[in-house]
Short mmCIF file of C-alpha atoms in Angstrom, two decimals:
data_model
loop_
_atom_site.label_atom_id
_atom_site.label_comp_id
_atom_site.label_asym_id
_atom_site.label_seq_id
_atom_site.Cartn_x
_atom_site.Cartn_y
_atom_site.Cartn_z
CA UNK A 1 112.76 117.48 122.35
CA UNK A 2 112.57 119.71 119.19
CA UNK A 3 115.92 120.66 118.83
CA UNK A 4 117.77 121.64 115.51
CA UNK A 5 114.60 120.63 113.99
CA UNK A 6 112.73 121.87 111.46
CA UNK A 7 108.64 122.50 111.46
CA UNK A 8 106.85 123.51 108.23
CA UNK A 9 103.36 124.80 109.44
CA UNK A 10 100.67 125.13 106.59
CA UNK A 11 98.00 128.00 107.83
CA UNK A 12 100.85 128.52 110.15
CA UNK A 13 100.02 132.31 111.17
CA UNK A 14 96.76 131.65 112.53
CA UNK A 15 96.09 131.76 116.99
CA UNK A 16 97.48 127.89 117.08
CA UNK A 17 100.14 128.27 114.11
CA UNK A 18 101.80 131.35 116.23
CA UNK A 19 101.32 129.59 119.25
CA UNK A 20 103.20 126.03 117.86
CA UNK A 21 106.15 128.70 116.59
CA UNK A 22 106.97 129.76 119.90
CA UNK A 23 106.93 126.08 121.25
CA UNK A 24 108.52 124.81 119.16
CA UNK A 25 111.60 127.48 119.43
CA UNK A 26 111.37 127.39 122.99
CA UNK A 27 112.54 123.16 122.21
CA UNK A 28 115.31 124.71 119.92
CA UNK A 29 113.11 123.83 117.19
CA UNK A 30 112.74 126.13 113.93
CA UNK A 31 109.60 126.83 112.28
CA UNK A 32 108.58 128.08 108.68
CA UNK A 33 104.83 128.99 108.93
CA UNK A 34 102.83 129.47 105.42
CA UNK A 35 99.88 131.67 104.55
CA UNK A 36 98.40 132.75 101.36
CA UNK A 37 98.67 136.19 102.12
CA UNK A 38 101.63 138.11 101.11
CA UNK A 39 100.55 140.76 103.07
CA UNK A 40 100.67 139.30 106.39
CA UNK A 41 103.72 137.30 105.80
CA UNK A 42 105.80 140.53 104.95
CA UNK A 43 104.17 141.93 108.09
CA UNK A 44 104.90 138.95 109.91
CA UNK A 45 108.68 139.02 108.59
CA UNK A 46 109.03 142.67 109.17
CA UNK A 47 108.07 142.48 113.00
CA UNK A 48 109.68 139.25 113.53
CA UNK A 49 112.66 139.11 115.42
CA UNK A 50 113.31 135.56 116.01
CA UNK A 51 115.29 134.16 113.58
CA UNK A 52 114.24 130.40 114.04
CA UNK A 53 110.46 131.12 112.60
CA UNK A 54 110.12 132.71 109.16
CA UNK A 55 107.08 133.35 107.46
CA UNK A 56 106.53 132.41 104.07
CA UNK A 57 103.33 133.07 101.31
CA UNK A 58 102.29 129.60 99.97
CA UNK A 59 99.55 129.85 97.46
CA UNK A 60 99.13 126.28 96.67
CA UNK A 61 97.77 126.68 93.46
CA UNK A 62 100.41 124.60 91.46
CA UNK A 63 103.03 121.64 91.95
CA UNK A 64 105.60 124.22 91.30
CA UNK A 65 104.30 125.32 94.71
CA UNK A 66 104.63 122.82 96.46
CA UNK A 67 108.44 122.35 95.37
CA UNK A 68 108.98 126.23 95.84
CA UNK A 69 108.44 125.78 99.47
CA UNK A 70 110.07 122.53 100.17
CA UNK A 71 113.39 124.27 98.51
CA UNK A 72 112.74 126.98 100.31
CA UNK A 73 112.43 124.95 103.91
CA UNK A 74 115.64 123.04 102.98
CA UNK A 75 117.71 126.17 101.44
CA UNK A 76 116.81 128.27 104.80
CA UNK A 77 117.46 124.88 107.80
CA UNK A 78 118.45 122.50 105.72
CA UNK A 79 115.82 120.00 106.48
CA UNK A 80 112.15 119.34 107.05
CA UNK A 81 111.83 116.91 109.99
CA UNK A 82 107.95 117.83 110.69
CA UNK A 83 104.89 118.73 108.98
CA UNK A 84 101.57 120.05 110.52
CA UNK A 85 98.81 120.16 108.10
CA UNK A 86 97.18 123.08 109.53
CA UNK A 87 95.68 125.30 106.49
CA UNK A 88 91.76 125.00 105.34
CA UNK A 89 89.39 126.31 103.00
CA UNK A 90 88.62 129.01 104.88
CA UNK A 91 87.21 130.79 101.93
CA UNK A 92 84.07 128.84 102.08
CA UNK A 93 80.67 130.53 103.95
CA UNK A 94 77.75 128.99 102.38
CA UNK A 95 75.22 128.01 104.42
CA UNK A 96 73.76 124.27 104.50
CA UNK A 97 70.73 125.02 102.64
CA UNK A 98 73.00 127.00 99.64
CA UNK A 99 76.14 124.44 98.96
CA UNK A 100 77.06 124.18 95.67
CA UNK A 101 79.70 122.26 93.85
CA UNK A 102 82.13 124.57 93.00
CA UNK A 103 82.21 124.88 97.51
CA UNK A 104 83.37 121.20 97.47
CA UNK A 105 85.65 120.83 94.83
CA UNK A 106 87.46 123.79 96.19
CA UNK A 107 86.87 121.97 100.03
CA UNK A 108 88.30 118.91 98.57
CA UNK A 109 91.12 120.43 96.96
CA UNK A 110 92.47 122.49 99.51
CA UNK A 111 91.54 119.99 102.98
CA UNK A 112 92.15 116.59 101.43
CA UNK A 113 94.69 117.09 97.91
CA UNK A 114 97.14 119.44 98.50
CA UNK A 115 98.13 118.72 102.33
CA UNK A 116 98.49 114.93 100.66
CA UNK A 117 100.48 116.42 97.82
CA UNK A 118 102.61 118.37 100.06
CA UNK A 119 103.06 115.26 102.25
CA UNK A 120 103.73 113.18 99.47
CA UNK A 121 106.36 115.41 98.23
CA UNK A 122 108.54 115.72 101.95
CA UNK A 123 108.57 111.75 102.19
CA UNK A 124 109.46 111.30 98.40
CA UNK A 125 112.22 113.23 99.54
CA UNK A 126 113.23 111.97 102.87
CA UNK A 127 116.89 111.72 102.26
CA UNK A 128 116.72 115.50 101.89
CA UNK A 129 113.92 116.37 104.25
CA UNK A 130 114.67 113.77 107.36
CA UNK A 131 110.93 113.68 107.41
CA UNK A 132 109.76 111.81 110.42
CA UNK A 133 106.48 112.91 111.57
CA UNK A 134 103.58 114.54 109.87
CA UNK A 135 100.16 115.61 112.44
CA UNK A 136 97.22 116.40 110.56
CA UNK A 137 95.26 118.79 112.49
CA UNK A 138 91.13 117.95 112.58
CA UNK A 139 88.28 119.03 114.05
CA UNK A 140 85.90 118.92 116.84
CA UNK A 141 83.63 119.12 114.22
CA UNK A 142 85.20 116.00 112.27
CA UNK A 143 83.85 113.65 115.39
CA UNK A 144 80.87 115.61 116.57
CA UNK A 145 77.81 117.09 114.84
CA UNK A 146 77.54 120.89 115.75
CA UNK A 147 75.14 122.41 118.36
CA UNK A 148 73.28 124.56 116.05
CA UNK A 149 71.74 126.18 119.52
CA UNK A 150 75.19 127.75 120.50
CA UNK A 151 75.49 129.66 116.81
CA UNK A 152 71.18 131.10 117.73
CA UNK A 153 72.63 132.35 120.95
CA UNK A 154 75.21 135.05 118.82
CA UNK A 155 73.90 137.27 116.50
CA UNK A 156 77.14 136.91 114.13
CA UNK A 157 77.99 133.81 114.30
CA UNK A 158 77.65 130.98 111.99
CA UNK A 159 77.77 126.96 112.10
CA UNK A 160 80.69 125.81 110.52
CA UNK A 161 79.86 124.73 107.03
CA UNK A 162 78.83 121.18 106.02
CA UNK A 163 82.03 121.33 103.53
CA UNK A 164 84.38 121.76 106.83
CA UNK A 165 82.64 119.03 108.95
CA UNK A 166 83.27 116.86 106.41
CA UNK A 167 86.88 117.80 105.44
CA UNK A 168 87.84 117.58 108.46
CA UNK A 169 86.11 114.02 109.24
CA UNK A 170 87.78 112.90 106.23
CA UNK A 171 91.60 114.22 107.04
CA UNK A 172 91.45 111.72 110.17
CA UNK A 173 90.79 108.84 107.89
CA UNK A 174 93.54 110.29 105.52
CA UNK A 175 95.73 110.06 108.71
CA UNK A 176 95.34 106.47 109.08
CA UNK A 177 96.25 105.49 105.52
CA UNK A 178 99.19 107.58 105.36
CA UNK A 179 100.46 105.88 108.74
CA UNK A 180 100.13 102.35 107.52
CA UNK A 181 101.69 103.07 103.89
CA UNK A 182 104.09 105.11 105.10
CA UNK A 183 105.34 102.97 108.46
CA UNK A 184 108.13 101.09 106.65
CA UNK A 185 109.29 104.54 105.63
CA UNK A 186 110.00 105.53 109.60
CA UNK A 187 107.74 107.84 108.84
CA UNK A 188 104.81 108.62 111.67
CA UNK A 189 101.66 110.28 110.62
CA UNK A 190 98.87 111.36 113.28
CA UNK A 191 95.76 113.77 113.59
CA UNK A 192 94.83 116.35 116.26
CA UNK A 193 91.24 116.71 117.06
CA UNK A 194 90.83 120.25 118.28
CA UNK A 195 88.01 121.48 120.12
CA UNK A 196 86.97 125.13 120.13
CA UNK A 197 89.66 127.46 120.89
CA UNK A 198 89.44 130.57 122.97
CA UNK A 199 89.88 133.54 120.89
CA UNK A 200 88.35 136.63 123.00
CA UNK A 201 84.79 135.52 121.58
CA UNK A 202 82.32 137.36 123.14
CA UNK A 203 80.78 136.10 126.11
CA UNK A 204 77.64 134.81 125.75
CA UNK A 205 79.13 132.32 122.77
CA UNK A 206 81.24 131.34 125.47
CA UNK A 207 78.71 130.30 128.00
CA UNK A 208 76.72 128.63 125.30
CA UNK A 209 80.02 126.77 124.52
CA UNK A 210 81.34 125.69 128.17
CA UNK A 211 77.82 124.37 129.28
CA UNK A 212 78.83 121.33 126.65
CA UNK A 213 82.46 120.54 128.01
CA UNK A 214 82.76 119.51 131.77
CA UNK A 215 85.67 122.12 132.05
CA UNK A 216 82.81 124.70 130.92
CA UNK A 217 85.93 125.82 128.90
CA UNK A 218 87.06 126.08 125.40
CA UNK A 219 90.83 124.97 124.86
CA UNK A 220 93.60 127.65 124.60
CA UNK A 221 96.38 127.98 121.84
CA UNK A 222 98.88 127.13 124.10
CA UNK A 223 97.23 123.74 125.14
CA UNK A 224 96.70 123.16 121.18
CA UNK A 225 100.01 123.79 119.95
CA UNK A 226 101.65 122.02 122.81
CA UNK A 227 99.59 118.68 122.04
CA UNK A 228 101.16 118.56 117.80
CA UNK A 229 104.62 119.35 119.82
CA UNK A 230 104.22 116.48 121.31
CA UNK A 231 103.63 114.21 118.24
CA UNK A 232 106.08 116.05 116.19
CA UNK A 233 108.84 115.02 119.19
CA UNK A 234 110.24 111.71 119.73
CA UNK A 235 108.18 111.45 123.09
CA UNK A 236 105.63 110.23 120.90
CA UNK A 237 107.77 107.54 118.81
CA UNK A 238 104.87 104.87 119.93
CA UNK A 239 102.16 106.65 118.62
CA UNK A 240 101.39 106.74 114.85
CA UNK A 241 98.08 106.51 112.84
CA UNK A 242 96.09 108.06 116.22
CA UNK A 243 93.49 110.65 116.15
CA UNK A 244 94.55 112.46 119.66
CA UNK A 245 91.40 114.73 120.57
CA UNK A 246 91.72 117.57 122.44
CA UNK A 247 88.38 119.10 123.33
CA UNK A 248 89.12 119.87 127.66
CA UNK A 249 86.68 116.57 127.32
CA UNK A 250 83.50 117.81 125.24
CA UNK A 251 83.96 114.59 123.22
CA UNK A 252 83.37 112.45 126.39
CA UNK A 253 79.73 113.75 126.78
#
């Protein structure tokens, strides 16, 4: 399905980036996965003993970048056949009441410019990269206000910001344009709609949570990663400009 391919993961060593890696590798797949930390990519490295995945620090800050880690996909496989535009401004915590500017210029910059820029780049340079599919991953909170009751329930725990709701709304529109201008280039570009993601959260969060999805479940990374596999793999070579939503049905309520 994946095999001899090549998977550049942005945000990739996150609970679904880690969890694409290994399915992708267990397809025959390879997988570069990105993080701004240096830190945890030279842990990553150092403790990693598969040599399909390799970690790599990708600021972003620059063009120079941008071509840094495209020469660096192609020098280490040889090609870039898939790109999951996983990474977000993670930075930002304001609350509603508090945004300023300077939260969505950097929201803008980091959700909507650079994984176009980076995008951009790997089809500009298909007859290098052998680019042919590119999933943008979304949120649950892209398609769905958030239940502000859930986030009372958990001392700790905050809404998502209004920055991220809207980033995230916006990369599925993204999606659709990049589809349609870059169809004639064989070059398939689709979202993935996550819902919220088990992550040991503590257990009252997760009550609050279920009673919205029929399931009463939140997704796990497994189920996450192996829905982009899917639209990174030529099982998927009919599907292109599609927001795929995967929520264990929340959405459908």
């Amino acid at each position: 399905m994946l095999e001899k391919k090549t998977i550049l993961v942005t945000g990739g060593l996150g609970r679904v980036g880690l969890a694409l890696a290994r399915t992708v590798t267990d397809f025959g797949g390879h997988v570069v996965l990105t993080s701004r930390s240096k830190n945890k990519v030279d842990e990553f490295n150092n403790s990693n003993s598969n040599d399909s995945i390799e970690g790599y620090c990708y600021e972003h800050n620059s063009d120079k970048d941008v071509s840094d880690l495209i020469d660096f996909c192609l020098n280490k496989y040889g090609n870039i056949n898939g790109l999951v535009n996983n990474a977000y401004a993670a930075g930002i915590k304001s609350k509603f009441d508090s945004v300023n500017l300077d939260d969505w210029h950097y929201a803008v910059t980091d959700d909507l410019a650079l994984p176009l820029k980076l995008s951009m780049e790997i089809v500009n340079l298909k007859d290098k990269t052998q680019i042919s599919s590119i999933v943008n991953v979304s949120s649950i909170y892209g398609v769905l206000a958030p239940d502000f009751s859930i986030y009372e329930e958990q001392t700790g725990r905050e809404p998502v910001p209004i920055q991220y709701a809207a980033m995230k709304s916006a990369i599925i529109q993204i999606t659709r344009y990049m589809s349609v201008y870059w169809a004639k280039k064989n070059v398939r570009v689709n979202a993935v709609t996550l819902g919220g993601v088990f992550d040991d959260q503590q257990e009252n969060f997760l009550e609050a949570y279920g009673r919205m999805v029929p399931t009463g479940l939140m997704i796990t990374r497994e189920e996450a990663a192996n829905s982009i596999s899917f639209l990174l793999s030529t099982l998927s070579s009919g599907i292109n400009g599609e927001n795929i939503v995967v929520d264990a049905g929340r959405s459908a309520w």
